[in-house]
Coordinates of C-alpha atoms and ligand atoms in Angstrom, one line a residue:
M1 CA -13.7 -7.4 -18.9
A2 CA -15.2 -9.1 -15.8
A3 CA -16.6 -6.7 -13.3
S4 CA -14.6 -6.0 -10.2
I5 CA -15.8 -7.8 -7.2
V6 CA -15.6 -7.1 -3.5
K7 CA -16.0 -10.6 -1.9
R8 CA -18.0 -12.0 0.8
V9 CA -17.9 -15.4 2.5
S10 CA -19.8 -17.0 5.2
R11 CA -18.6 -16.8 8.8
V12 CA -16.5 -19.6 10.1
K13 CA -17.4 -20.9 13.6
K14 CA -14.0 -21.2 15.2
L15 CA -11.4 -18.5 14.4
N16 CA -8.4 -20.7 14.5
V17 CA -5.5 -20.2 12.2
S18 CA -6.3 -22.8 9.6
H19 CA -9.9 -21.5 9.3
I20 CA -8.6 -18.0 8.8
S21 CA -6.2 -19.2 6.2
A22 CA -8.9 -21.0 4.2
R23 CA -11.1 -18.0 4.5
Y24 CA -8.3 -15.6 3.5
K25 CA -7.9 -17.6 0.4
L26 CA -11.5 -17.1 -0.5
L27 CA -11.5 -13.4 0.4
T28 CA -8.6 -12.6 -1.9
G29 CA -9.2 -15.1 -4.7
S30 CA -11.5 -14.2 -7.6
R31 CA -15.0 -15.2 -7.0
H32 CA -18.3 -14.6 -8.8
F33 CA -21.6 -13.7 -7.5
S34 CA -24.4 -16.2 -7.9
T35 CA -26.8 -15.4 -10.7
S36 CA -29.8 -15.7 -8.4
K37 CA -28.7 -12.6 -6.5
Q38 CA -30.9 -9.6 -6.5
W39 CA -29.1 -6.7 -8.2
N40 CA -29.7 -3.1 -7.2
K41 CA -28.0 -1.1 -9.9
A42 CA -26.7 2.3 -9.5
L43 CA -24.7 4.8 -11.5
V44 CA -22.0 7.3 -10.5
L45 CA -21.7 10.4 -12.7
G46 CA -19.1 13.2 -12.5
V47 CA -19.6 16.9 -12.8
Y48 CA -17.0 19.7 -12.7
E49 CA -17.2 22.5 -10.2
N50 CA -19.1 25.4 -11.9
E51 CA -20.4 28.7 -10.5
S52 CA -23.3 28.9 -13.0
T53 CA -26.8 28.3 -11.6
D54 CA -28.3 27.5 -15.0
S55 CA -25.9 25.0 -16.5
I56 CA -24.2 21.8 -15.4
D57 CA -20.6 21.1 -16.5
F58 CA -20.8 17.3 -17.0
T59 CA -18.0 14.9 -17.8
G60 CA -18.3 13.3 -21.3
T61 CA -19.9 10.2 -20.0
A62 CA -22.3 12.1 -17.7
R63 CA -23.4 14.4 -20.6
K64 CA -24.4 11.4 -22.7
F65 CA -26.4 9.9 -19.8
D66 CA -28.2 13.2 -19.3
E67 CA -29.0 13.3 -23.0
K68 CA -30.3 9.8 -22.9
A69 CA -32.5 10.7 -19.9
D70 CA -33.9 13.7 -21.9
G71 CA -32.0 16.2 -19.7
K72 CA -33.7 15.0 -16.6
I73 CA -30.4 14.8 -14.6
S74 CA -29.5 18.4 -15.4
Q75 CA -33.1 19.6 -14.7
L76 CA -33.1 17.9 -11.3
L77 CA -29.6 19.2 -10.4
L78 CA -30.7 22.8 -11.3
T79 CA -33.8 22.7 -9.2
V80 CA -31.4 23.4 -6.3
K81 CA -29.9 26.9 -6.5
K82 CA -26.5 26.1 -4.9
P83 CA -24.0 24.6 -7.4
L84 CA -22.1 21.4 -6.4
K85 CA -18.7 22.0 -4.8
C86 CA -15.7 19.7 -5.1
G87 CA -16.3 16.6 -3.0
K88 CA -20.1 17.1 -2.6
T89 CA -22.7 14.7 -4.1
R90 CA -26.4 14.6 -5.0
T91 CA -28.3 11.4 -5.2
L92 CA -31.2 11.1 -7.6
H93 CA -33.8 8.4 -7.9
A94 CA -36.2 7.4 -10.6
V95 CA -34.4 9.2 -13.4
D96 CA -33.5 6.1 -15.4
P97 CA -35.3 2.7 -15.6
E98 CA -32.0 0.8 -15.4
F99 CA -30.7 2.4 -12.2
S100 CA -32.4 2.7 -8.9
S101 CA -30.0 5.5 -7.9
V102 CA -27.9 8.0 -10.0
L103 CA -25.4 9.7 -7.8
V104 CA -23.7 12.8 -9.1
T105 CA -20.4 13.6 -7.6
C106 CA -18.3 16.8 -8.1
I107 CA -14.7 16.1 -9.2
G108 CA -13.4 19.7 -8.8
K109 CA -12.5 22.3 -11.4
R110 CA -12.1 21.3 -15.0
G111 CA -8.4 21.1 -16.1
E112 CA -6.9 20.7 -12.6
G113 CA -3.5 19.0 -12.8
Y114 CA -0.1 19.0 -11.2
D115 CA 0.2 21.3 -8.2
E116 CA 3.9 22.2 -7.5
L117 CA 3.6 23.1 -3.9
E118 CA 1.4 20.1 -3.1
T119 CA 3.6 17.9 -5.3
V120 CA 0.5 16.0 -6.4
D121 CA -1.8 15.7 -9.4
K122 CA -4.9 17.4 -8.0
G123 CA -7.2 16.3 -10.8
R124 CA -6.5 12.7 -10.2
E125 CA -6.7 13.0 -6.4
S126 CA -10.1 14.8 -6.7
I127 CA -11.4 12.0 -8.9
R128 CA -10.3 9.3 -6.5
A129 CA -11.9 11.1 -3.5
A130 CA -15.1 11.9 -5.4
V131 CA -15.8 8.4 -6.7
A132 CA -14.8 6.9 -3.3
K133 CA -17.4 9.0 -1.6
A134 CA -20.0 8.1 -4.2
V135 CA -19.6 4.3 -4.0
L136 CA -19.6 4.4 -0.2
Q137 CA -22.9 6.4 -0.2
L138 CA -24.5 4.0 -2.7
R139 CA -23.4 1.0 -0.6
E140 CA -25.1 2.5 2.4
L141 CA -28.3 2.7 0.3
G142 CA -28.1 -1.0 -0.4
E143 CA -27.0 -0.7 -4.0
N144 CA -24.8 -3.6 -4.9
E145 CA -23.9 -3.2 -8.6
I146 CA -22.4 0.2 -9.4
E147 CA -21.3 1.5 -12.8
V148 CA -18.8 4.3 -12.4
D149 CA -18.0 7.3 -14.6
S150 CA -14.3 7.2 -15.7
C151 CA -14.4 11.0 -15.0
G152 CA -11.7 11.6 -17.6
D153 CA -9.1 9.4 -15.8
T154 CA -10.2 5.8 -15.8
E155 CA -7.3 4.6 -13.8
A156 CA -7.8 7.1 -11.0
S157 CA -11.5 6.4 -10.9
A158 CA -10.9 2.6 -10.6
E159 CA -8.3 3.2 -7.8
G160 CA -10.7 5.4 -5.8
C161 CA -13.6 2.9 -6.0
H162 CA -11.5 -0.2 -5.2
L163 CA -9.6 1.5 -2.3
A164 CA -12.7 2.9 -0.8
L165 CA -14.7 -0.3 -0.8
F166 CA -11.9 -2.2 1.1
S167 CA -12.8 -3.2 4.6
Y168 CA -11.1 -5.6 7.0
D169 CA -14.1 -7.1 8.8
D170 CA -13.3 -10.8 8.2
L171 CA -13.3 -11.5 11.9
K172 CA -16.7 -10.0 12.6
A173 CA -20.2 -11.5 12.6
K174 CA -21.8 -11.6 9.1
K175 CA -24.4 -9.0 10.0
S176 CA -21.7 -6.5 11.0
R177 CA -19.7 -6.9 7.8
K178 CA -20.0 -4.5 4.8
P179 CA -22.2 -5.9 2.0
A180 CA -20.7 -7.0 -1.3
V181 CA -20.6 -4.5 -4.1
R182 CA -19.8 -5.2 -7.8
I183 CA -18.2 -2.2 -9.6
S184 CA -17.5 -1.6 -13.2
C185 CA -16.6 1.2 -15.5
A186 CA -19.3 3.1 -17.4
T187 CA -17.9 2.4 -20.9
R188 CA -21.1 2.3 -23.0
Y189 CA -20.6 5.8 -24.5
S190 CA -16.9 5.5 -24.9
Q191 CA -15.2 5.7 -28.4
D192 CA -12.6 3.2 -27.3
K193 CA -14.1 0.7 -24.9
N194 CA -11.0 -1.6 -25.0
S195 CA -8.5 1.0 -23.8
M196 CA -10.9 2.2 -21.2
E197 CA -11.3 -1.3 -19.8
K198 CA -7.5 -1.8 -19.8
E199 CA -7.0 1.4 -17.8
W200 CA -9.8 0.4 -15.4
R201 CA -8.1 -2.9 -14.9
K202 CA -4.8 -1.2 -14.2
G203 CA -6.3 1.0 -11.6
A204 CA -8.1 -2.0 -10.0
I205 CA -4.8 -3.9 -9.9
L206 CA -3.0 -1.0 -8.3
A207 CA -5.7 -0.8 -5.6
E208 CA -5.6 -4.6 -5.2
G209 CA -1.9 -4.5 -4.3
Q210 CA -2.5 -1.7 -1.8
N211 CA -5.5 -3.6 -0.4
L212 CA -3.3 -6.7 0.1
S213 CA -0.8 -4.6 2.1
R214 CA -3.7 -3.1 4.2
R215 CA -5.1 -6.5 4.9
L216 CA -1.7 -7.9 6.0
M217 CA -1.0 -4.9 8.2
E218 CA -4.5 -5.0 9.8
M219 CA -4.4 -8.7 10.6
P220 CA -3.8 -9.3 14.4
A221 CA -0.4 -10.5 15.3
N222 CA -1.6 -13.7 16.9
L223 CA -3.0 -14.7 13.4
L224 CA -0.3 -13.1 11.3
T225 CA 2.9 -14.6 12.7
P226 CA 6.1 -14.7 10.5
T227 CA 5.2 -18.3 9.4
K228 CA 1.6 -17.2 8.5
F229 CA 2.8 -14.2 6.6
A230 CA 5.0 -16.4 4.5
E231 CA 2.1 -18.8 3.9
I232 CA -0.2 -16.0 2.7
V233 CA 2.5 -14.5 0.5
K234 CA 3.0 -17.9 -1.1
E235 CA -0.7 -18.3 -1.7
Q236 CA -0.9 -14.8 -3.2
L237 CA 2.2 -14.8 -5.3
A238 CA 3.3 -18.4 -6.0
D239 CA 1.7 -18.6 -9.5
K240 CA 3.7 -15.6 -10.8
C241 CA 6.7 -15.5 -8.6
E242 CA 9.2 -17.9 -7.0
V243 CA 8.8 -17.7 -3.2
L244 CA 11.6 -19.2 -1.0
V245 CA 10.8 -19.5 2.7
R246 CA 14.1 -19.6 4.7
D247 CA 14.2 -20.7 8.3
K248 CA 16.3 -19.8 11.4
D249 CA 19.0 -22.4 10.5
W250 CA 19.4 -20.8 7.1
A251 CA 19.7 -17.3 8.7
E252 CA 22.3 -18.7 11.1
S253 CA 24.3 -20.2 8.2
M254 CA 24.2 -16.8 6.5
K255 CA 25.6 -15.3 9.8
M256 CA 22.6 -12.9 10.1
G257 CA 23.4 -12.3 13.8
S258 CA 21.7 -8.9 13.8
F259 CA 18.4 -10.2 12.5
L260 CA 18.5 -13.2 14.8
S261 CA 19.2 -11.0 17.8
V262 CA 15.7 -9.5 17.5
A263 CA 14.0 -12.8 16.8
R264 CA 15.5 -14.6 19.9
G265 CA 13.1 -13.0 22.4
S266 CA 10.1 -14.7 20.8
V267 CA 8.8 -18.3 20.7
E268 CA 7.6 -17.7 17.1
P269 CA 10.3 -18.8 14.8
P270 CA 11.8 -16.1 12.4
V271 CA 11.4 -16.4 8.6
F272 CA 13.4 -14.9 5.9
L273 CA 11.4 -14.6 2.6
E274 CA 13.1 -14.3 -0.7
I275 CA 10.8 -13.7 -3.7
E276 CA 11.6 -13.4 -7.4
Y277 CA 9.5 -12.0 -10.2
K278 CA 11.1 -12.4 -13.6
G279 CA 9.1 -10.3 -16.1
R280 CA 12.3 -10.1 -18.1
Q281 CA 15.7 -11.7 -18.3
S282 CA 18.4 -9.6 -16.5
D283 CA 21.4 -10.1 -14.2
S284 CA 20.7 -6.9 -12.3
P285 CA 17.3 -7.1 -10.6
L286 CA 15.5 -4.3 -8.7
A287 CA 15.8 -5.3 -5.0
L288 CA 13.0 -4.6 -2.6
V289 CA 13.5 -5.0 1.1
G290 CA 10.7 -4.8 3.7
K291 CA 10.8 -4.7 7.5
G292 CA 8.6 -7.5 8.7
V293 CA 8.3 -7.2 12.5
T294 CA 4.9 -8.9 13.0
F295 CA 4.7 -7.4 16.4
D296 CA 6.9 -4.9 18.1
T297 CA 6.6 -4.7 21.9
G298 CA 10.0 -2.9 22.1
G299 CA 11.6 -6.0 23.6
I300 CA 13.4 -5.5 26.9
S301 CA 13.2 -1.7 26.2
I302 CA 9.5 -2.3 26.3
K303 CA 7.0 0.2 24.9
P304 CA 4.2 1.8 26.9
S305 CA 1.0 -0.3 26.6
Q306 CA -1.2 2.5 25.3
G307 CA -1.5 2.2 21.5
M308 CA 0.8 -0.8 21.4
D309 CA -1.9 -2.7 19.4
A310 CA -0.8 -0.6 16.4
M311 CA 2.5 -2.4 16.5
R312 CA 0.8 -5.3 14.6
G313 CA 1.4 -3.0 11.6
D314 CA 5.1 -3.0 12.2
M315 CA 5.4 -5.4 9.2
G316 CA 4.1 -2.6 7.0
G317 CA 7.3 -2.5 4.9
A318 CA 7.0 -6.2 4.3
A319 CA 3.3 -5.9 3.5
C320 CA 4.0 -3.1 0.9
V321 CA 6.7 -5.2 -0.7
A322 CA 4.2 -8.1 -1.0
G323 CA 1.4 -5.8 -2.3
S324 CA 3.7 -4.2 -4.8
L325 CA 4.8 -7.6 -6.1
L326 CA 1.2 -8.7 -6.5
S327 CA 0.4 -5.8 -8.7
V328 CA 3.7 -5.8 -10.6
S329 CA 3.1 -9.5 -11.5
K330 CA -0.6 -9.1 -12.3
L331 CA 0.3 -6.2 -14.6
Q332 CA 3.0 -8.4 -16.1
L333 CA 5.5 -5.5 -16.1
P334 CA 8.7 -6.3 -18.1
V335 CA 11.0 -6.1 -15.1
H336 CA 13.1 -8.3 -12.9
V337 CA 12.4 -7.9 -9.2
K338 CA 13.9 -9.7 -6.2
A339 CA 12.4 -9.1 -2.7
F340 CA 13.9 -9.8 0.7
I341 CA 11.7 -9.8 3.8
P342 CA 13.0 -10.6 7.3
L343 CA 10.1 -11.6 9.5
C344 CA 10.1 -11.9 13.3
E345 CA 8.5 -10.7 16.5
N346 CA 10.2 -8.3 18.9
M347 CA 9.4 -9.7 22.4
P348 CA 10.8 -9.4 25.9
S349 CA 11.7 -12.8 27.4
G350 CA 14.5 -14.6 29.3
S351 CA 16.1 -15.2 25.9
A352 CA 15.7 -11.7 24.6
T353 CA 18.6 -9.4 23.7
K354 CA 19.5 -7.0 26.5
P355 CA 20.5 -3.4 26.3
G356 CA 24.3 -3.2 26.0
D357 CA 24.5 -6.6 24.2
V358 CA 26.8 -6.7 21.2
V359 CA 25.8 -8.6 18.0
T360 CA 27.5 -9.2 14.7
A361 CA 25.8 -8.5 11.3
M362 CA 26.3 -10.5 8.1
N363 CA 29.0 -8.0 6.8
G364 CA 31.0 -8.6 10.0
K365 CA 30.2 -5.2 11.6
T366 CA 29.5 -5.3 15.3
I367 CA 26.5 -3.5 16.8
Q368 CA 25.9 -2.5 20.4
V369 CA 22.2 -2.8 21.0
D370 CA 21.5 0.0 23.5
N371 CA 17.8 0.0 22.8
T372 CA 16.0 -3.2 21.8
D373 CA 13.1 -1.1 20.5
A374 CA 15.3 0.1 17.6
E375 CA 15.0 -3.4 16.2
G376 CA 13.9 -2.6 12.6
R377 CA 17.3 -1.4 11.6
L378 CA 18.8 -4.6 13.1
I379 CA 16.8 -6.9 10.9
L380 CA 17.2 -4.7 7.8
A381 CA 21.0 -4.5 8.3
D382 CA 21.2 -8.2 7.4
A383 CA 18.5 -8.1 4.7
L384 CA 20.3 -5.2 3.0
C385 CA 23.7 -7.0 3.1
Y386 CA 22.1 -10.1 1.7
S387 CA 20.3 -8.3 -1.1
E388 CA 23.7 -6.8 -2.3
Q389 CA 24.8 -10.4 -3.3
F390 CA 22.4 -10.3 -6.2
N391 CA 24.0 -7.4 -8.1
P392 CA 20.9 -5.3 -7.9
S393 CA 20.5 -2.2 -10.1
L394 CA 18.9 -0.5 -7.2
I395 CA 17.8 -1.3 -3.6
L396 CA 14.6 0.1 -2.2
D397 CA 13.7 -0.7 1.4
M398 CA 10.5 0.2 3.2
A399 CA 10.2 0.2 7.0
T400 CA 7.9 1.5 9.7
L401 CA 11.2 2.5 11.3
T402 CA 10.9 5.5 13.5
G403 CA 8.4 7.5 15.5
A404 CA 10.6 10.4 14.6
I405 CA 9.5 10.4 11.0
D406 CA 5.9 10.7 12.2
V407 CA 6.9 13.7 14.2
A408 CA 8.7 15.2 11.2
L409 CA 6.2 14.6 8.4
G410 CA 3.0 13.1 9.9
A411 CA 0.9 11.3 7.4
G412 CA 1.7 13.9 4.7
A413 CA 4.4 11.8 3.0
A414 CA 6.8 8.9 3.5
G415 CA 10.3 10.0 4.3
V416 CA 12.8 9.1 1.6
F417 CA 16.6 8.8 2.2
T418 CA 18.5 8.2 -0.9
N419 CA 22.1 8.5 -2.3
S420 CA 20.8 9.0 -5.8
D421 CA 19.2 12.2 -7.2
D422 CA 18.1 10.2 -10.2
M423 CA 16.2 7.7 -8.1
W424 CA 14.7 10.5 -6.0
N425 CA 13.4 12.2 -9.2
K426 CA 11.8 9.0 -10.4
L427 CA 10.2 8.1 -7.1
Q428 CA 8.8 11.6 -6.7
K429 CA 7.4 11.4 -10.3
A430 CA 5.7 8.1 -9.4
S431 CA 4.2 9.6 -6.3
V432 CA 2.7 12.6 -8.2
R433 CA 0.8 10.1 -10.3
S434 CA -0.3 7.9 -7.3
G435 CA -1.1 10.8 -5.0
D436 CA 0.7 8.9 -2.2
R437 CA 3.5 11.4 -1.5
V438 CA 7.2 11.2 -0.6
W439 CA 9.6 13.8 0.8
R440 CA 13.3 13.7 0.7
M441 CA 15.4 13.6 3.9
P442 CA 19.1 14.0 4.5
L443 CA 21.8 11.3 4.7
F444 CA 24.5 13.6 6.1
N445 CA 27.7 12.4 7.8
H446 CA 26.5 14.4 10.7
Y447 CA 24.0 11.6 11.5
T448 CA 26.5 8.8 10.8
K449 CA 28.8 10.2 13.5
K450 CA 26.0 9.8 16.1
I451 CA 25.8 6.0 15.5
T452 CA 29.5 5.4 15.0
E453 CA 30.4 6.9 18.4
C454 CA 30.1 3.6 20.2
Q455 CA 31.7 2.3 23.4
L456 CA 31.8 -1.4 22.7
A457 CA 31.3 -2.0 19.0
D458 CA 31.6 -0.6 15.5
L459 CA 28.1 0.8 15.6
N460 CA 25.4 1.7 18.2
N461 CA 21.8 1.0 17.3
I462 CA 20.7 4.4 18.6
G463 CA 21.9 7.9 18.1
G464 CA 22.5 8.9 21.7
S465 CA 19.7 11.6 21.7
R466 CA 16.2 11.8 20.3
S467 CA 17.2 14.6 17.9
G468 CA 16.9 13.6 14.2
G469 CA 15.8 10.1 15.1
A470 CA 14.7 9.2 11.5
C471 CA 18.0 10.5 10.1
T472 CA 20.2 8.5 12.5
A473 CA 18.2 5.4 11.7
A474 CA 18.8 5.9 8.0
A475 CA 22.5 6.6 8.7
F476 CA 22.6 3.3 10.5
L477 CA 21.2 1.4 7.5
K478 CA 23.7 3.2 5.2
E479 CA 26.4 1.3 6.9
F480 CA 25.1 -1.9 5.3
V481 CA 24.7 -0.7 1.7
N482 CA 27.2 -0.2 -1.0
N483 CA 24.8 0.2 -3.9
K484 CA 24.9 3.6 -5.7
N485 CA 21.1 3.5 -6.1
W486 CA 19.7 3.0 -2.7
L487 CA 16.4 4.3 -1.4
H488 CA 15.2 3.9 2.2
L489 CA 11.5 4.8 2.8
D490 CA 10.6 5.4 6.4
I491 CA 6.8 4.7 6.4
A492 CA 6.0 4.9 10.1
G493 CA 4.2 8.2 9.7
V494 CA 1.9 6.9 6.9
M495 CA 1.3 3.5 8.5
S496 CA -2.3 4.2 9.4
N497 CA -5.0 6.5 8.1
S498 CA -7.1 8.5 10.5
G499 CA -9.1 10.3 7.9
D500 CA -6.3 12.3 6.1
V501 CA -6.7 10.4 2.8
A502 CA -10.4 10.7 1.8
Y503 CA -10.5 7.5 -0.3
L504 CA -8.9 5.2 2.4
G505 CA -11.0 4.3 5.3
K506 CA -9.7 4.5 8.9
G507 CA -7.0 1.9 9.7
M508 CA -3.8 0.5 8.3
S509 CA -3.2 2.4 5.0
G510 CA -1.0 0.1 2.9
R511 CA 0.9 3.3 1.9
P512 CA 3.0 3.8 -0.2
T513 CA 2.3 0.6 -2.2
R514 CA 0.9 2.3 -5.3
T515 CA 3.9 4.8 -5.5
V516 CA 6.3 1.9 -5.4
I517 CA 4.4 0.0 -8.2
E518 CA 4.4 3.2 -10.3
F519 CA 8.1 3.6 -9.6
I520 CA 8.8 0.0 -10.7
N521 CA 6.7 0.7 -13.8
L522 CA 8.9 3.7 -14.6
M523 CA 12.1 1.6 -14.0
S524 CA 10.8 -1.1 -16.3
K525 CA 10.9 1.4 -19.1
E526 CA 14.7 1.8 -18.6
T527 CA 17.1 -0.8 -20.0
N528 CA 18.8 -3.5 -18.0
N529 CA 16.4 -3.9 -15.1
Ligands
BES1 N1 8.2 0.2 15.1 C1 8.8 1.4 15.7 C2 8.5 2.7 15.0 C3 7.1 3.1 14.8 C4 6.6 4.0 15.6 C5 6.3 2.5 13.8 C6 5.3 4.5 15.4 C7 5.0 3.0 13.6 C8 4.5 3.9 14.4 C9 10.3 1.2 15.9 O1 10.8 -0.1 16.0 C10 10.7 1.9 17.1 O2 10.2 1.6 18.1 N2 11.6 2.9 17.0 C11 12.0 3.7 18.1 C12 13.5 4.0 17.9 C13 14.1 4.6 19.1 C14 14.2 3.6 20.2 C15 15.5 5.0 18.7 C16 11.2 5.0 18.1 O3 10.9 5.5 17.0 O4 10.9 5.4 19.2
ZN2 ZN1 10.7 -0.9 17.9
ZN3 ZN1 9.5 -1.6 15.0

């Protein structure tokens, strides 16, 4: 298999939108390094945590490398009395003629697996974090071709490397950007190279999907308008999916008054994306819906200016839908998926919706908009109604919907509201594998009452008090869904990473893209999707 590549392109002089677009294409397309490039090769090897001061507990691959190097690696490691602890590394030089650096990284205790309280596979998480740290340290040393130990879980190892090496520095001067690194799996001592390469590729594709989500979320809102988002998604997905770009007139003809009430404050035209991936024939696709507010000022109920820049990531749900579809289509999963993405800006202006205005959604329900900053639920209401027209076997929506979910769960997990125990069990199972966790939240009538008590209309877009804000938002969405398998993921708390996830750098996280891909993978094994 071709080695995985982190790409580099030369700086463009003027950062106007068309330049960015051309460059984006290069950055995300597959590109090969020139053969004249000077390679500095390095190797990452895994060891298990071990109390002994006179033996090293190597992974299978690492043991073979040590044997080949006449035990030099173990000798050097044992010259230091303190054994390596999980997450710690040692860098060795001049131990092998092929590699200028050999970095040994500790992947935790042998045999670690599912941890019930943590609801995560600790073994896989430790591998992701350990190889992530390793490749970043080697990049700092100027190494640009790195062979990585599968550490007993090739997919997790590939995910860790590819996620760690992501950086969004496209808009910086060349000298300030991270150097290119080529990574591959150390397969030379494997019994079954083919299956190892296959697993590595799967891990790389999972990471690639999440990295697309991160890139879209990180892009500044002046460059990533609704129109631009649609263009990039077309570039990225058009060869494997059908991408329909609907305009404002179309939304009007569909009577999407709720969606359009948010878009009307901005000069940027709204876009409604409809994407189809047909990895198998079926009349009941999986429906994905993503909140695509490319910038959320709050509208007339304007937000405080501090930290408002983060609201460029308010299209995180849309980005995760796009990232998931990229991976699902690259993995050629045998599944039928339809995605629905309402895109707009939430701006204050003379034409913006005002608190107290009443709008009508596609299903005929009227909504009193008491707070224009609760706009996500307004655009999702119409997208959810529309998605129901396609007889989906399930509807999964993702949205950076409420600050309240951040208060409740922080970056520990995405909040999940679902009417199906079965769907919940499957999503949680997927998250244990991905390490990107979910936590179930209630859909009680208690919360529905808060949004149906409304002076002028059928529904109010806010709950009247701040209490249970994520739950009243979910209860609002529930009014627009009839499907028996509905999942709403409030991802506002996991929108960005400030160091909590060791293998993701600081910035927009792209979470929970890999959980959703894994969930779709599980669903593809069921009949009739
Ligand atoms: N986009 C925000 C939610 C958000 C907050 C996303 C923090 C990411 C990080 C959403 O549109 C919003 O403003 N929600 C309001 C709802 C309130 C007015 C009922 C909120 O959470 O404060
Ligand atoms: Zn808002
Ligand atoms: Zn918002």
